[in-house]
Amino acid sequence: MAIYRFKISFEDFDDVVREIDIKTNQTFEDLHRAIHRSTGYNADKSSSFYVSTDNWIKGDEIALLPNERKINNGVTLMENAKLSSFIEDPHQKFYYIYNFERPFDFHVELIKIILENDPNIEYPFLVKSTGEAPKIIDKTAGGFAVSSAAASSDFDFLNEMDFVPEDTEELEAMGGRGINAEEVDEEAEEEEEKDDFADGDDFADEEYGSGKEEDY
């Protein structure tokens, strides 16, 4: 049985590349899950492959966990779609979107057809892995679950904390002192009160001492 070798790359991260061998009679769901075994992402997310032109223009959709609208429109399901049924070109391309809630876009390209499979290999098989997949931060019942490693997550972190640009104006209005400025002011006032009280004690001692000398 023939084997397809696909090159999978992130649209926005050219240095992250996977190459996967897969049997021609396996499905798009098999390819989908193989991709995310190599990225470390949760494969159980609504995602879709699209038959693509050489310029990555999307055509027919092949979906996993589609929404009701797509189901009503008769979208092809990944689990029912064999790869060989959608290969019309020896360099066939597919545009692939993973996780529509927090999407990553991929380019999937057929780069080789191997006429015989290796009986010692379990397919799909990861042939090559270059670069670390970008980090994903998902909301979960217990907080945040981090998948994979790489790429800075500063922007995601600010989004999860409901940070808005106006917050920086409030910080600047506080003279750059930060959110603990009021606490610092309160401590300063307490120190001043202690100093005033101490000065009062010295004044009282002087008056008392003066009185004793007069009585003597």
PDB file of N, CA and C in Angstrom, residues 2-101:
ATOM      1  N   ALA A   2       0.481   2.252  -0.770  1.00  0.00           N
ATOM      2  CA  ALA A   2       1.261   3.483  -0.902  1.00  0.00           C
ATOM      3  C   ALA A   2       1.162   4.339   0.365  1.00  0.00           C
ATOM      4  N   ILE A   3       2.164   5.206   0.526  1.00  0.00           N
ATOM      5  CA  ILE A   3       2.256   6.096   1.678  1.00  0.00           C
ATOM      6  C   ILE A   3       2.340   7.538   1.181  1.00  0.00           C
ATOM      7  N   TYR A   4       1.576   8.423   1.818  1.00  0.00           N
ATOM      8  CA  TYR A   4       1.692   9.851   1.558  1.00  0.00           C
ATOM      9  C   TYR A   4       2.628  10.460   2.600  1.00  0.00           C
ATOM     10  N   ARG A   5       3.510  11.331   2.157  1.00  0.00           N
ATOM     11  CA  ARG A   5       4.312  12.125   3.102  1.00  0.00           C
ATOM     12  C   ARG A   5       3.857  13.577   3.006  1.00  0.00           C
ATOM     13  N   PHE A   6       3.356  14.078   4.126  1.00  0.00           N
ATOM     14  CA  PHE A   6       2.873  15.455   4.191  1.00  0.00           C
ATOM     15  C   PHE A   6       3.842  16.328   4.988  1.00  0.00           C
ATOM     16  N   LYS A   7       4.059  17.532   4.471  1.00  0.00           N
ATOM     17  CA  LYS A   7       4.796  18.563   5.204  1.00  0.00           C
ATOM     18  C   LYS A   7       3.772  19.502   5.818  1.00  0.00           C
ATOM     19  N   ILE A   8       3.842  19.686   7.143  1.00  0.00           N
ATOM     20  CA  ILE A   8       2.882  20.522   7.864  1.00  0.00           C
ATOM     21  C   ILE A   8       3.640  21.660   8.515  1.00  0.00           C
ATOM     22  N   SER A   9       3.238  22.893   8.214  1.00  0.00           N
ATOM     23  CA  SER A   9       3.907  24.057   8.793  1.00  0.00           C
ATOM     24  C   SER A   9       2.873  25.072   9.267  1.00  0.00           C
ATOM     25  N   PHE A  10       3.199  25.768  10.357  1.00  0.00           N
ATOM     26  CA  PHE A  10       2.351  26.847  10.845  1.00  0.00           C
ATOM     27  C   PHE A  10       2.405  28.002   9.853  1.00  0.00           C
ATOM     28  N   GLU A  11       1.261  28.600   9.593  1.00  0.00           N
ATOM     29  CA  GLU A  11       1.242  29.733   8.667  1.00  0.00           C
ATOM     30  C   GLU A  11       2.053  30.906   9.212  1.00  0.00           C
ATOM     31  N   ASP A  12       1.999  31.131  10.535  1.00  0.00           N
ATOM     32  CA  ASP A  12       2.664  32.292  11.136  1.00  0.00           C
ATOM     33  C   ASP A  12       3.996  31.960  11.797  1.00  0.00           C
ATOM     34  N   PHE A  13       4.405  30.694  11.748  1.00  0.00           N
ATOM     35  CA  PHE A  13       5.674  30.280  12.354  1.00  0.00           C
ATOM     36  C   PHE A  13       6.389  29.349  11.367  1.00  0.00           C
ATOM     37  N   ASP A  14       7.092  29.953  10.422  1.00  0.00           N
ATOM     38  CA  ASP A  14       7.692  29.185   9.335  1.00  0.00           C
ATOM     39  C   ASP A  14       8.753  28.197   9.805  1.00  0.00           C
ATOM     40  N   ASP A  15       9.332  28.462  10.985  1.00  0.00           N
ATOM     41  CA  ASP A  15      10.417  27.605  11.448  1.00  0.00           C
ATOM     42  C   ASP A  15       9.918  26.361  12.174  1.00  0.00           C
ATOM     43  N   VAL A  16       8.599  26.228  12.320  1.00  0.00           N
ATOM     44  CA  VAL A  16       8.021  25.049  12.979  1.00  0.00           C
ATOM     45  C   VAL A  16       7.422  24.151  11.895  1.00  0.00           C
ATOM     46  N   VAL A  17       8.035  22.985  11.690  1.00  0.00           N
ATOM     47  CA  VAL A  17       7.644  22.109  10.580  1.00  0.00           C
ATOM     48  C   VAL A  17       7.578  20.662  11.063  1.00  0.00           C
ATOM     49  N   ARG A  18       6.579  19.945  10.574  1.00  0.00           N
ATOM     50  CA  ARG A  18       6.475  18.509  10.818  1.00  0.00           C
ATOM     51  C   ARG A  18       6.310  17.802   9.471  1.00  0.00           C
ATOM     52  N   GLU A  19       6.899  16.606   9.357  1.00  0.00           N
ATOM     53  CA  GLU A  19       6.676  15.752   8.199  1.00  0.00           C
ATOM     54  C   GLU A  19       6.128  14.430   8.694  1.00  0.00           C
ATOM     55  N   ILE A  20       5.004  14.023   8.128  1.00  0.00           N
ATOM     56  CA  ILE A  20       4.295  12.828   8.603  1.00  0.00           C
ATOM     57  C   ILE A  20       3.997  11.902   7.435  1.00  0.00           C
ATOM     58  N   ASP A  21       4.341  10.619   7.622  1.00  0.00           N
ATOM     59  CA  ASP A  21       3.960   9.578   6.661  1.00  0.00           C
ATOM     60  C   ASP A  21       2.655   8.943   7.116  1.00  0.00           C
ATOM     61  N   ILE A  22       1.755   8.707   6.163  1.00  0.00           N
ATOM     62  CA  ILE A  22       0.448   8.156   6.491  1.00  0.00           C
ATOM     63  C   ILE A  22      -0.056   7.333   5.312  1.00  0.00           C
ATOM     64  N   LYS A  23      -0.773   6.275   5.587  1.00  0.00           N
ATOM     65  CA  LYS A  23      -1.282   5.407   4.520  1.00  0.00           C
ATOM     66  C   LYS A  23      -2.359   6.127   3.715  1.00  0.00           C
ATOM     67  N   THR A  24      -2.423   5.776   2.442  1.00  0.00           N
ATOM     68  CA  THR A  24      -3.384   6.437   1.561  1.00  0.00           C
ATOM     69  C   THR A  24      -4.830   6.166   1.954  1.00  0.00           C
ATOM     70  N   ASN A  25      -5.081   5.021   2.624  1.00  0.00           N
ATOM     71  CA  ASN A  25      -6.465   4.697   2.996  1.00  0.00           C
ATOM     72  C   ASN A  25      -6.825   5.157   4.412  1.00  0.00           C
ATOM     73  N   GLN A  26      -5.911   5.877   5.051  1.00  0.00           N
ATOM     74  CA  GLN A  26      -6.248   6.429   6.360  1.00  0.00           C
ATOM     75  C   GLN A  26      -7.013   7.734   6.183  1.00  0.00           C
ATOM     76  N   THR A  27      -7.577   8.227   7.287  1.00  0.00           N
ATOM     77  CA  THR A  27      -8.501   9.354   7.191  1.00  0.00           C
ATOM     78  C   THR A  27      -7.847  10.678   7.595  1.00  0.00           C
ATOM     79  N   PHE A  28      -8.588  11.742   7.328  1.00  0.00           N
ATOM     80  CA  PHE A  28      -8.129  13.061   7.752  1.00  0.00           C
ATOM     81  C   PHE A  28      -8.101  13.176   9.281  1.00  0.00           C
ATOM     82  N   GLU A  29      -8.954  12.440   9.959  1.00  0.00           N
ATOM     83  CA  GLU A  29      -8.881  12.443  11.427  1.00  0.00           C
ATOM     84  C   GLU A  29      -7.573  11.803  11.881  1.00  0.00           C
ATOM     85  N   ASP A  30      -7.136  10.749  11.206  1.00  0.00           N
ATOM     86  CA  ASP A  30      -5.850  10.132  11.534  1.00  0.00           C
ATOM     87  C   ASP A  30      -4.712  11.144  11.373  1.00  0.00           C
ATOM     88  N   LEU A  31      -4.756  11.908  10.301  1.00  0.00           N
ATOM     89  CA  LEU A  31      -3.727  12.926  10.062  1.00  0.00           C
ATOM     90  C   LEU A  31      -3.813  14.031  11.108  1.00  0.00           C
ATOM     91  N   HIS A  32      -5.019  14.479  11.389  1.00  0.00           N
ATOM     92  CA  HIS A  32      -5.256  15.511  12.412  1.00  0.00           C
ATOM     93  C   HIS A  32      -4.648  15.096  13.753  1.00  0.00           C
ATOM     94  N   ARG A  33      -4.921  13.886  14.179  1.00  0.00           N
ATOM     95  CA  ARG A  33      -4.418  13.424  15.488  1.00  0.00           C
ATOM     96  C   ARG A  33      -2.905  13.216  15.462  1.00  0.00           C
ATOM     97  N   ALA A  34      -2.379  12.805  14.326  1.00  0.00           N
ATOM     98  CA  ALA A  34      -0.928  12.649  14.196  1.00  0.00           C
ATOM     99  C   ALA A  34      -0.226  13.996  14.302  1.00  0.00           C
ATOM    100  N   ILE A  35      -0.819  15.009  13.706  1.00  0.00           N
ATOM    101  CA  ILE A  35      -0.241  16.353  13.792  1.00  0.00           C
ATOM    102  C   ILE A  35      -0.123  16.782  15.246  1.00  0.00           C
ATOM    103  N   HIS A  36      -1.170  16.523  16.033  1.00  0.00           N
ATOM    104  CA  HIS A  36      -1.170  17.045  17.402  1.00  0.00           C
ATOM    105  C   HIS A  36      -0.497  16.136  18.417  1.00  0.00           C
ATOM    106  N   ARG A  37      -0.202  14.924  17.997  1.00  0.00           N
ATOM    107  CA  ARG A  37       0.748  14.148  18.801  1.00  0.00           C
ATOM    108  C   ARG A  37       2.133  14.782  18.686  1.00  0.00           C
ATOM    109  N   SER A  38       2.395  15.434  17.562  1.00  0.00           N
ATOM    110  CA  SER A  38       3.706  16.053  17.335  1.00  0.00           C
ATOM    111  C   SER A  38       3.783  17.484  17.873  1.00  0.00           C
ATOM    112  N   THR A  39       2.641  18.128  18.105  1.00  0.00           N
ATOM    113  CA  THR A  39       2.656  19.492  18.647  1.00  0.00           C
ATOM    114  C   THR A  39       2.408  19.524  20.154  1.00  0.00           C
ATOM    115  N   GLY A  40       1.760  18.467  20.674  1.00  0.00           N
ATOM    116  CA  GLY A  40       1.400  18.453  22.085  1.00  0.00           C
ATOM    117  C   GLY A  40       0.055  19.091  22.366  1.00  0.00           C
ATOM    118  N   TYR A  41      -0.673  19.496  21.335  1.00  0.00           N
ATOM    119  CA  TYR A  41      -1.976  20.127  21.519  1.00  0.00           C
ATOM    120  C   TYR A  41      -3.068  19.075  21.727  1.00  0.00           C
ATOM    121  N   ASN A  42      -4.179  19.524  22.307  1.00  0.00           N
ATOM    122  CA  ASN A  42      -5.350  18.679  22.500  1.00  0.00           C
ATOM    123  C   ASN A  42      -6.037  18.484  21.145  1.00  0.00           C
ATOM    124  N   ALA A  43      -6.103  17.245  20.692  1.00  0.00           N
ATOM    125  CA  ALA A  43      -6.674  16.961  19.364  1.00  0.00           C
ATOM    126  C   ALA A  43      -8.191  17.041  19.344  1.00  0.00           C
ATOM    127  N   ASP A  44      -8.834  17.019  20.508  1.00  0.00           N
ATOM    128  CA  ASP A  44     -10.298  17.018  20.563  1.00  0.00           C
ATOM    129  C   ASP A  44     -10.855  18.439  20.519  1.00  0.00           C
ATOM    130  N   LYS A  45     -10.520  19.163  19.471  1.00  0.00           N
ATOM    131  CA  LYS A  45     -10.986  20.525  19.244  1.00  0.00           C
ATOM    132  C   LYS A  45     -11.576  20.625  17.843  1.00  0.00           C
ATOM    133  N   SER A  46     -12.607  21.437  17.708  1.00  0.00           N
ATOM    134  CA  SER A  46     -13.222  21.639  16.404  1.00  0.00           C
ATOM    135  C   SER A  46     -12.183  22.196  15.420  1.00  0.00           C
ATOM    136  N   SER A  47     -11.958  21.472  14.335  1.00  0.00           N
ATOM    137  CA  SER A  47     -10.917  21.837  13.375  1.00  0.00           C
ATOM    138  C   SER A  47     -11.354  21.422  11.982  1.00  0.00           C
ATOM    139  N   SER A  48     -10.668  21.970  10.971  1.00  0.00           N
ATOM    140  CA  SER A  48     -11.038  21.630   9.592  1.00  0.00           C
ATOM    141  C   SER A  48      -9.846  21.672   8.646  1.00  0.00           C
ATOM    142  N   PHE A  49      -9.834  20.720   7.710  1.00  0.00           N
ATOM    143  CA  PHE A  49      -8.968  20.779   6.541  1.00  0.00           C
ATOM    144  C   PHE A  49      -9.799  21.359   5.396  1.00  0.00           C
ATOM    145  N   TYR A  50      -9.127  22.088   4.490  1.00  0.00           N
ATOM    146  CA  TYR A  50      -9.782  22.597   3.290  1.00  0.00           C
ATOM    147  C   TYR A  50      -8.918  22.220   2.093  1.00  0.00           C
ATOM    148  N   VAL A  51      -9.527  21.599   1.097  1.00  0.00           N
ATOM    149  CA  VAL A  51      -8.809  21.356  -0.148  1.00  0.00           C
ATOM    150  C   VAL A  51      -8.369  22.719  -0.674  1.00  0.00           C
ATOM    151  N   SER A  52      -7.091  22.851  -1.027  1.00  0.00           N
ATOM    152  CA  SER A  52      -6.531  24.167  -1.310  1.00  0.00           C
ATOM    153  C   SER A  52      -5.903  24.244  -2.694  1.00  0.00           C
ATOM    154  N   THR A  53      -5.866  25.463  -3.214  1.00  0.00           N
ATOM    155  CA  THR A  53      -5.127  25.731  -4.449  1.00  0.00           C
ATOM    156  C   THR A  53      -3.650  25.936  -4.092  1.00  0.00           C
ATOM    157  N   ASP A  54      -2.824  26.123  -5.109  1.00  0.00           N
ATOM    158  CA  ASP A  54      -1.402  26.380  -4.875  1.00  0.00           C
ATOM    159  C   ASP A  54      -1.187  27.682  -4.111  1.00  0.00           C
ATOM    160  N   ASN A  55      -2.161  28.576  -4.149  1.00  0.00           N
ATOM    161  CA  ASN A  55      -2.060  29.869  -3.455  1.00  0.00           C
ATOM    162  C   ASN A  55      -2.776  29.863  -2.106  1.00  0.00           C
ATOM    163  N   TRP A  56      -3.090  28.660  -1.608  1.00  0.00           N
ATOM    164  CA  TRP A  56      -3.711  28.466  -0.296  1.00  0.00           C
ATOM    165  C   TRP A  56      -5.109  29.088  -0.201  1.00  0.00           C
ATOM    166  N   ILE A  57      -5.821  29.059  -1.320  1.00  0.00           N
ATOM    167  CA  ILE A  57      -7.226  29.472  -1.310  1.00  0.00           C
ATOM    168  C   ILE A  57      -8.070  28.257  -0.944  1.00  0.00           C
ATOM    169  N   LYS A  58      -8.926  28.422   0.058  1.00  0.00           N
ATOM    170  CA  LYS A  58      -9.686  27.299   0.616  1.00  0.00           C
ATOM    171  C   LYS A  58     -10.839  26.879  -0.283  1.00  0.00           C
ATOM    172  N   GLY A  59     -10.985  25.547  -0.395  1.00  0.00           N
ATOM    173  CA  GLY A  59     -12.093  24.977  -1.141  1.00  0.00           C
ATOM    174  C   GLY A  59     -12.972  24.121  -0.246  1.00  0.00           C
ATOM    175  N   ASP A  60     -13.251  22.883  -0.648  1.00  0.00           N
ATOM    176  CA  ASP A  60     -14.130  21.992   0.113  1.00  0.00           C
ATOM    177  C   ASP A  60     -13.582  21.749   1.513  1.00  0.00           C
ATOM    178  N   GLU A  61     -14.496  21.737   2.485  1.00  0.00           N
ATOM    179  CA  GLU A  61     -14.111  21.589   3.892  1.00  0.00           C
ATOM    180  C   GLU A  61     -14.295  20.146   4.366  1.00  0.00           C
ATOM    181  N   ILE A  62     -13.357  19.712   5.207  1.00  0.00           N
ATOM    182  CA  ILE A  62     -13.423  18.391   5.843  1.00  0.00           C
ATOM    183  C   ILE A  62     -13.260  18.638   7.344  1.00  0.00           C
ATOM    184  N   ALA A  63     -14.289  18.397   8.134  1.00  0.00           N
ATOM    185  CA  ALA A  63     -14.355  18.921   9.500  1.00  0.00           C
ATOM    186  C   ALA A  63     -14.332  17.853  10.585  1.00  0.00           C
ATOM    187  N   LEU A  64     -13.813  18.273  11.747  1.00  0.00           N
ATOM    188  CA  LEU A  64     -13.897  17.490  12.978  1.00  0.00           C
ATOM    189  C   LEU A  64     -14.706  18.295  13.989  1.00  0.00           C
ATOM    190  N   LEU A  65     -15.708  17.658  14.612  1.00  0.00           N
ATOM    191  CA  LEU A  65     -16.591  18.310  15.591  1.00  0.00           C
ATOM    192  C   LEU A  65     -17.186  19.603  15.033  1.00  0.00           C
ATOM    193  N   PRO A  66     -17.844  19.512  13.866  1.00  0.00           N
ATOM    194  CA  PRO A  66     -18.408  20.730  13.260  1.00  0.00           C
ATOM    195  C   PRO A  66     -19.604  21.251  14.034  1.00  0.00           C
ATOM    196  N   ASN A  67     -19.903  22.543  13.853  1.00  0.00           N
ATOM    197  CA  ASN A  67     -21.087  23.114  14.495  1.00  0.00           C
ATOM    198  C   ASN A  67     -22.340  22.703  13.727  1.00  0.00           C
ATOM    199  N   GLU A  68     -23.492  23.052  14.280  1.00  0.00           N
ATOM    200  CA  GLU A  68     -24.766  22.606  13.707  1.00  0.00           C
ATOM    201  C   GLU A  68     -24.977  23.142  12.295  1.00  0.00           C
ATOM    202  N   ARG A  69     -24.547  24.374  12.060  1.00  0.00           N
ATOM    203  CA  ARG A  69     -24.722  24.960  10.731  1.00  0.00           C
ATOM    204  C   ARG A  69     -23.979  24.156   9.674  1.00  0.00           C
ATOM    205  N   LYS A  70     -22.727  23.767   9.988  1.00  0.00           N
ATOM    206  CA  LYS A  70     -21.942  22.983   9.037  1.00  0.00           C
ATOM    207  C   LYS A  70     -22.552  21.602   8.822  1.00  0.00           C
ATOM    208  N   ILE A  71     -23.058  21.016   9.902  1.00  0.00           N
ATOM    209  CA  ILE A  71     -23.695  19.702   9.788  1.00  0.00           C
ATOM    210  C   ILE A  71     -24.908  19.788   8.869  1.00  0.00           C
ATOM    211  N   ASN A  72     -25.723  20.830   9.067  1.00  0.00           N
ATOM    212  CA  ASN A  72     -26.922  21.011   8.239  1.00  0.00           C
ATOM    213  C   ASN A  72     -26.572  21.252   6.773  1.00  0.00           C
ATOM    214  N   ASN A  73     -25.386  21.824   6.542  1.00  0.00           N
ATOM    215  CA  ASN A  73     -24.949  22.076   5.173  1.00  0.00           C
ATOM    216  C   ASN A  73     -24.256  20.862   4.547  1.00  0.00           C
ATOM    217  N   GLY A  74     -24.198  19.761   5.313  1.00  0.00           N
ATOM    218  CA  GLY A  74     -23.646  18.520   4.778  1.00  0.00           C
ATOM    219  C   GLY A  74     -22.140  18.480   4.685  1.00  0.00           C
ATOM    220  N   VAL A  75     -21.449  19.126   5.635  1.00  0.00           N
ATOM    221  CA  VAL A  75     -19.990  19.139   5.602  1.00  0.00           C
ATOM    222  C   VAL A  75     -19.436  17.706   5.710  1.00  0.00           C
ATOM    223  N   THR A  76     -18.338  17.440   5.027  1.00  0.00           N
ATOM    224  CA  THR A  76     -17.679  16.138   5.108  1.00  0.00           C
ATOM    225  C   THR A  76     -16.976  16.008   6.444  1.00  0.00           C
ATOM    226  N   LEU A  77     -17.118  14.858   7.088  1.00  0.00           N
ATOM    227  CA  LEU A  77     -16.499  14.630   8.397  1.00  0.00           C
ATOM    228  C   LEU A  77     -15.135  13.967   8.228  1.00  0.00           C
ATOM    229  N   MET A  78     -14.183  14.399   9.054  1.00  0.00           N
ATOM    230  CA  MET A  78     -12.825  13.841   8.963  1.00  0.00           C
ATOM    231  C   MET A  78     -12.800  12.333   9.119  1.00  0.00           C
ATOM    232  N   GLU A  79     -13.603  11.830  10.070  1.00  0.00           N
ATOM    233  CA  GLU A  79     -13.549  10.392  10.357  1.00  0.00           C
ATOM    234  C   GLU A  79     -14.042   9.534   9.192  1.00  0.00           C
ATOM    235  N   ASN A  80     -14.799  10.159   8.278  1.00  0.00           N
ATOM    236  CA  ASN A  80     -15.334   9.425   7.128  1.00  0.00           C
ATOM    237  C   ASN A  80     -14.564   9.689   5.832  1.00  0.00           C
ATOM    238  N   ALA A  81     -13.589  10.582   5.890  1.00  0.00           N
ATOM    239  CA  ALA A  81     -12.924  11.034   4.659  1.00  0.00           C
ATOM    240  C   ALA A  81     -11.540  10.416   4.518  1.00  0.00           C
ATOM    241  N   LYS A  82     -11.388   9.507   3.556  1.00  0.00           N
ATOM    242  CA  LYS A  82     -10.076   8.921   3.292  1.00  0.00           C
ATOM    243  C   LYS A  82      -9.216   9.924   2.521  1.00  0.00           C
ATOM    244  N   LEU A  83      -7.942   9.953   2.849  1.00  0.00           N
ATOM    245  CA  LEU A  83      -7.030  10.905   2.208  1.00  0.00           C
ATOM    246  C   LEU A  83      -7.014  10.740   0.691  1.00  0.00           C
ATOM    247  N   SER A  84      -6.993   9.481   0.236  1.00  0.00           N
ATOM    248  CA  SER A  84      -6.881   9.224  -1.202  1.00  0.00           C
ATOM    249  C   SER A  84      -8.043   9.804  -2.004  1.00  0.00           C
ATOM    250  N   SER A  85      -9.177  10.006  -1.352  1.00  0.00           N
ATOM    251  CA  SER A  85     -10.360  10.529  -2.052  1.00  0.00           C
ATOM    252  C   SER A  85     -10.229  12.014  -2.376  1.00  0.00           C
ATOM    253  N   PHE A  86      -9.238  12.676  -1.763  1.00  0.00           N
ATOM    254  CA  PHE A  86      -9.095  14.124  -1.952  1.00  0.00           C
ATOM    255  C   PHE A  86      -7.736  14.506  -2.537  1.00  0.00           C
ATOM    256  N   ILE A  87      -6.991  13.512  -3.001  1.00  0.00           N
ATOM    257  CA  ILE A  87      -5.690  13.784  -3.616  1.00  0.00           C
ATOM    258  C   ILE A  87      -5.843  13.752  -5.130  1.00  0.00           C
ATOM    259  N   GLU A  88      -5.728  14.911  -5.745  1.00  0.00           N
ATOM    260  CA  GLU A  88      -5.848  15.014  -7.197  1.00  0.00           C
ATOM    261  C   GLU A  88      -4.548  15.455  -7.850  1.00  0.00           C
ATOM    262  N   ASP A  89      -3.555  15.772  -7.013  1.00  0.00           N
ATOM    263  CA  ASP A  89      -2.309  16.327  -7.518  1.00  0.00           C
ATOM    264  C   ASP A  89      -1.167  15.718  -6.709  1.00  0.00           C
ATOM    265  N   PRO A  90      -0.040  15.388  -7.338  1.00  0.00           N
ATOM    266  CA  PRO A  90       1.087  14.832  -6.581  1.00  0.00           C
ATOM    267  C   PRO A  90       1.688  15.816  -5.587  1.00  0.00           C
ATOM    268  N   HIS A  91       1.283  17.072  -5.677  1.00  0.00           N
ATOM    269  CA  HIS A  91       1.694  18.098  -4.707  1.00  0.00           C
ATOM    270  C   HIS A  91       0.454  18.748  -4.080  1.00  0.00           C
ATOM    271  N   GLN A  92      -0.548  17.939  -3.843  1.00  0.00           N
ATOM    272  CA  GLN A  92      -1.819  18.426  -3.305  1.00  0.00           C
ATOM    273  C   GLN A  92      -1.599  19.211  -2.009  1.00  0.00           C
ATOM    274  N   LYS A  93      -2.338  20.320  -1.878  1.00  0.00           N
ATOM    275  CA  LYS A  93      -2.241  21.159  -0.684  1.00  0.00           C
ATOM    276  C   LYS A  93      -3.584  21.215   0.036  1.00  0.00           C
ATOM    277  N   PHE A  94      -3.487  21.329   1.363  1.00  0.00           N
ATOM    278  CA  PHE A  94      -4.660  21.521   2.209  1.00  0.00           C
ATOM    279  C   PHE A  94      -4.380  22.673   3.174  1.00  0.00           C
ATOM    280  N   TYR A  95      -5.363  23.548   3.288  1.00  0.00           N
ATOM    281  CA  TYR A  95      -5.299  24.594   4.315  1.00  0.00           C
ATOM    282  C   TYR A  95      -5.988  24.016   5.547  1.00  0.00           C
ATOM    283  N   TYR A  96      -5.347  24.133   6.694  1.00  0.00           N
ATOM    284  CA  TYR A  96      -5.838  23.448   7.896  1.00  0.00           C
ATOM    285  C   TYR A  96      -5.951  24.433   9.062  1.00  0.00           C
ATOM    286  N   ILE A  97      -7.124  24.474   9.676  1.00  0.00           N
ATOM    287  CA  ILE A  97      -7.349  25.332  10.848  1.00  0.00           C
ATOM    288  C   ILE A  97      -7.588  24.451  12.060  1.00  0.00           C
ATOM    289  N   TYR A  98      -6.752  24.611  13.069  1.00  0.00           N
ATOM    290  CA  TYR A  98      -6.890  23.863  14.320  1.00  0.00           C
ATOM    291  C   TYR A  98      -7.567  24.738  15.365  1.00  0.00           C
ATOM    292  N   ASN A  99      -8.628  24.221  16.015  1.00  0.00           N
ATOM    293  CA  ASN A  99      -9.285  24.846  17.162  1.00  0.00           C
ATOM    294  C   ASN A  99      -9.861  26.224  16.815  1.00  0.00           C
ATOM    295  N   PHE A 100     -11.091  26.236  16.345  1.00  0.00           N
ATOM    296  CA  PHE A 100     -11.720  27.484  15.919  1.00  0.00           C
ATOM    297  C   PHE A 100     -11.910  28.483  17.064  1.00  0.00           C
ATOM    298  N   GLU A 101     -11.882  28.021  18.315  1.00  0.00           N
ATOM    299  CA  GLU A 101     -12.019  28.934  19.449  1.00  0.00           C
ATOM    300  C   GLU A 101     -10.765  29.783  19.630  1.00  0.00           C
TER     301      GLU A 101
END
